[in-house]
């Protein structure tokens, strides 16, 4: 059995048991406004009331072919960006998935409790298989099992994500319930945490599709760390319909999307936004959304520019995060090993 490294175990054990949160983003591209609004912004708010683990899920990222040097760089940048967005490594555990071997170990076991049929129904698998028809690998198929392992390993109660991940969390619950029904109460059954506004930010070039960091067209997304000018310009050019009244309505995907973005930064309701832009055209509205969005990201961008130069600090966060996560993960994994009947010496 592995030994616990430098982690201050007493400190971890003495912390009062708060409800636990786990979430992650893949270092598969530059983190977008969709990732920020749908996930990371909520992570920041949840830190004050929960015991949070936030992970850069690099094992998931290789389900799609990655350039190794870019994956390494993006992993580092993603972790720096978590901190720049307001994740406080003193409060939350921030780490890289491949630094904690139990994720892959538990995934093997849970794979033996997950149906082929269940995995075949996952819409993300179907979408990604269509997009990467030259590389439909088994990791892409079992991706949700690894995600279930991430969550169940830490006995997470809540998982803050965008709406696209809801199906994976439902599968996680099903697998955990199945495992528990055989072996007793091993896993906490997690709930998704999905905010109504911002749960799906759409592409700026095709507003019927989700904004995605692996989209080959950079005009389709706002990267959190791009320049202010790029943000304002991309929003100005965002695809909208031929109408000109700022109104949230079915079929007006482009405007609905910009209204959601505006609402997330200003806290205004759709009614309030409609009133604010009554009698004004799309041009005025897009300019306001662009400026508001750029203003909202300014602080993160400045902090990121400072942090990214501090390699020693980012690596120290990675290391201590991995040590804490390692300790917690071992607790669950050794229980699972015992329950399924693995021989222990
Ligand atoms: P990829 O393009 O590589 O599939 P992605 O941009 O879709 O990546 P993920 O790493 O899969 O991002 O997702 C990280 C988190 O961000 C998840 O909680 C996911 O639900 C959320 N998220 C991703 N895109 C959006 C979006 N457009 N709107 C809201 N939430 C999103
Ligand atoms: N599959 C998620 C990323 C992810 C995740 C997780 C999110 C991997 N493991 C655990 C929450 C909890 C995605 O957004 N594609």
GROMACS .gro file of N, CA, C and O in nm, residues 182-224:
model
  172
  182UNK      N    1  -2.466  -0.328  -0.364
  182UNK     CA    2  -2.395  -0.456  -0.349
  182UNK      C    3  -2.310  -0.458  -0.222
  182UNK      O    4  -2.307  -0.557  -0.149
  183UNK      N    5  -2.240  -0.345  -0.194
  183UNK     CA    6  -2.135  -0.347  -0.089
  183UNK      C    7  -2.166  -0.264   0.036
  183UNK      O    8  -2.080  -0.252   0.122
  184UNK      N    9  -2.281  -0.203   0.041
  184UNK     CA   10  -2.311  -0.115   0.156
  184UNK      C   11  -2.275   0.029   0.121
  184UNK      O   12  -2.238   0.059   0.007
  185UNK      N   13  -2.281   0.116   0.223
  185UNK     CA   14  -2.264   0.258   0.196
  185UNK      C   15  -2.118   0.296   0.173
  185UNK      O   16  -2.050   0.341   0.263
  186UNK      N   17  -2.071   0.279   0.052
  186UNK     CA   18  -1.931   0.312   0.022
  186UNK      C   19  -1.921   0.456  -0.031
  186UNK      O   20  -1.836   0.534   0.011
  187UNK      N   21  -2.011   0.491  -0.123
  187UNK     CA   22  -2.001   0.622  -0.188
  187UNK      C   23  -2.114   0.716  -0.148
  187UNK      O   24  -2.229   0.674  -0.135
  188UNK      N   25  -2.079   0.844  -0.135
  188UNK     CA   26  -2.180   0.948  -0.121
  188UNK      C   27  -2.244   0.967  -0.258
  188UNK      O   28  -2.175   0.966  -0.360
  189UNK      N   29  -2.376   0.986  -0.260
  189UNK     CA   30  -2.444   1.005  -0.389
  189UNK      C   31  -2.443   1.155  -0.421
  189UNK      O   32  -2.503   1.235  -0.348
  190UNK      N   33  -2.375   1.194  -0.528
  190UNK     CA   34  -2.360   1.338  -0.557
  190UNK      C   35  -2.480   1.398  -0.630
  190UNK      O   36  -2.555   1.327  -0.696
  191UNK      N   37  -2.494   1.529  -0.615
  191UNK     CA   38  -2.599   1.604  -0.687
  191UNK      C   39  -2.530   1.702  -0.782
  191UNK      O   40  -2.429   1.761  -0.744
  192UNK      N   41  -2.590   1.726  -0.898
  192UNK     CA   42  -2.533   1.831  -0.983
  192UNK      C   43  -2.570   1.969  -0.928
  192UNK      O   44  -2.675   1.983  -0.865
  193UNK      N   45  -2.484   2.067  -0.948
  193UNK     CA   46  -2.515   2.205  -0.911
  193UNK      C   47  -2.506   2.284  -1.041
  193UNK      O   48  -2.398   2.306  -1.095
  194UNK      N   49  -2.624   2.321  -1.094
  194UNK     CA   50  -2.629   2.387  -1.225
  194UNK      C   51  -2.715   2.512  -1.214
  194UNK      O   52  -2.833   2.501  -1.179
  195UNK      N   53  -2.656   2.627  -1.239
  195UNK     CA   54  -2.734   2.751  -1.229
  195UNK      C   55  -2.811   2.774  -1.360
  195UNK      O   56  -2.756   2.754  -1.468
  196UNK      N   57  -2.935   2.818  -1.344
  196UNK     CA   58  -3.022   2.839  -1.461
  196UNK      C   59  -2.957   2.934  -1.563
  196UNK      O   60  -2.942   2.899  -1.680
  197UNK      N   61  -2.916   3.053  -1.515
  197UNK     CA   62  -2.856   3.148  -1.610
  197UNK      C   63  -2.709   3.113  -1.626
  197UNK      O   64  -2.636   3.101  -1.528
  198UNK      N   65  -2.669   3.093  -1.752
  198UNK     CA   66  -2.527   3.064  -1.779
  198UNK      C   67  -2.495   2.917  -1.784
  198UNK      O   68  -2.379   2.880  -1.801
  199UNK      N   69  -2.597   2.829  -1.770
  199UNK     CA   70  -2.565   2.685  -1.770
  199UNK      C   71  -2.522   2.637  -1.909
  199UNK      O   72  -2.461   2.532  -1.923
  200UNK      N   73  -2.556   2.718  -2.012
  200UNK     CA   74  -2.506   2.686  -2.146
  200UNK      C   75  -2.485   2.816  -2.223
  200UNK      O   76  -2.581   2.878  -2.268
  201UNK      N   77  -2.359   2.856  -2.234
  201UNK     CA   78  -2.325   2.974  -2.315
  201UNK      C   79  -2.295   2.921  -2.455
  201UNK      O   80  -2.224   2.821  -2.470
  202UNK      N   81  -2.354   2.986  -2.555
  202UNK     CA   82  -2.339   2.932  -2.690
  202UNK      C   83  -2.227   2.999  -2.769
  202UNK      O   84  -2.178   3.107  -2.732
  203UNK      N   85  -2.194   2.932  -2.879
  203UNK     CA   86  -2.089   2.982  -2.970
  203UNK      C   87  -2.131   3.118  -3.027
  203UNK      O   88  -2.249   3.140  -3.055
  204UNK      N   89  -2.033   3.205  -3.048
  204UNK     CA   90  -2.065   3.337  -3.103
  204UNK      C   91  -2.084   3.330  -3.255
  204UNK      O   92  -2.148   3.417  -3.314
  205UNK      N   93  -2.030   3.224  -3.317
  205UNK     CA   94  -2.045   3.213  -3.463
  205UNK      C   95  -2.159   3.120  -3.503
  205UNK      O   96  -2.211   3.130  -3.613
  206UNK      N   97  -2.198   3.029  -3.413
  206UNK     CA   98  -2.316   2.945  -3.438
  206UNK      C   99  -2.390   2.930  -3.305
  206UNK      O  100  -2.364   2.837  -3.228
  207UNK      N  101  -2.480   3.025  -3.277
  207UNK     CA  102  -2.543   3.028  -3.143
  207UNK      C  103  -2.640   2.914  -3.114
  207UNK      O  104  -2.701   2.912  -3.008
  208UNK      N  105  -2.650   2.817  -3.207
  208UNK     CA  106  -2.731   2.698  -3.173
  208UNK      C  107  -2.642   2.592  -3.106
  208UNK      O  108  -2.691   2.491  -3.058
  209UNK      N  109  -2.509   2.618  -3.107
  209UNK     CA  110  -2.413   2.520  -3.051
  209UNK      C  111  -2.349   2.574  -2.924
  209UNK      O  112  -2.334   2.695  -2.909
  210UNK      N  113  -2.303   2.486  -2.837
  210UNK     CA  114  -2.234   2.527  -2.714
  210UNK      C  115  -2.099   2.592  -2.747
  210UNK      O  116  -2.029   2.546  -2.836
  211UNK      N  117  -2.066   2.699  -2.673
  211UNK     CA  118  -1.930   2.756  -2.686
  211UNK      C  119  -1.833   2.650  -2.632
  211UNK      O  120  -1.855   2.596  -2.523
  212UNK      N  121  -1.729   2.623  -2.710
  212UNK     CA  122  -1.640   2.514  -2.671
  212UNK      C  123  -1.494   2.553  -2.693
  212UNK      O  124  -1.460   2.612  -2.796
  213UNK      N  125  -1.408   2.519  -2.596
  213UNK     CA  126  -1.268   2.562  -2.607
  213UNK      C  127  -1.193   2.487  -2.715
  213UNK      O  128  -1.088   2.530  -2.758
  214UNK      N  129  -1.247   2.372  -2.760
  214UNK     CA  130  -1.177   2.301  -2.866
  214UNK      C  131  -1.233   2.334  -3.005
  214UNK      O  132  -1.198   2.269  -3.103
  215UNK      N  133  -1.317   2.436  -3.013
  215UNK     CA  134  -1.366   2.481  -3.144
  215UNK      C  135  -1.248   2.538  -3.223
  215UNK      O  136  -1.174   2.623  -3.172
  216UNK      N  137  -1.228   2.491  -3.347
  216UNK     CA  138  -1.112   2.541  -3.423
  216UNK      C  139  -1.122   2.690  -3.460
  216UNK      O  140  -1.020   2.752  -3.492
  217UNK      N  141  -1.241   2.747  -3.452
  217UNK     CA  142  -1.256   2.889  -3.488
  217UNK      C  143  -1.254   2.978  -3.363
  217UNK      O  144  -1.352   2.984  -3.288
  218UNK      N  145  -1.144   3.052  -3.338
  218UNK     CA  146  -1.134   3.134  -3.217
  218UNK      C  147  -1.239   3.246  -3.208
  218UNK      O  148  -1.263   3.297  -3.099
  219UNK      N  149  -1.302   3.280  -3.321
  219UNK     CA  150  -1.408   3.383  -3.315
  219UNK      C  151  -1.533   3.328  -3.247
  219UNK      O  152  -1.623   3.404  -3.210
  220UNK      N  153  -1.540   3.194  -3.232
  220UNK     CA  154  -1.661   3.135  -3.175
  220UNK      C  155  -1.664   3.147  -3.022
  220UNK      O  156  -1.768   3.132  -2.961
  221UNK      N  157  -1.546   3.169  -2.963
  221UNK     CA  158  -1.541   3.175  -2.817
  221UNK      C  159  -1.468   3.299  -2.767
  221UNK      O  160  -1.388   3.359  -2.838
  222UNK      N  161  -1.497   3.335  -2.643
  222UNK     CA  162  -1.420   3.437  -2.573
  222UNK      C  163  -1.324   3.359  -2.484
  222UNK      O  164  -1.368   3.280  -2.400
  223UNK      N  165  -1.194   3.379  -2.504
  223UNK     CA  166  -1.097   3.316  -2.413
  223UNK      C  167  -1.081   3.410  -2.294
  223UNK      O  168  -1.071   3.531  -2.312
  224UNK      N  169  -1.080   3.352  -2.176
  224UNK     CA  170  -1.071   3.436  -2.055
  224UNK      C  171  -0.949   3.527  -2.061
  224UNK      O  172  -0.952   3.640  -2.013
   0.00000   0.00000   0.00000
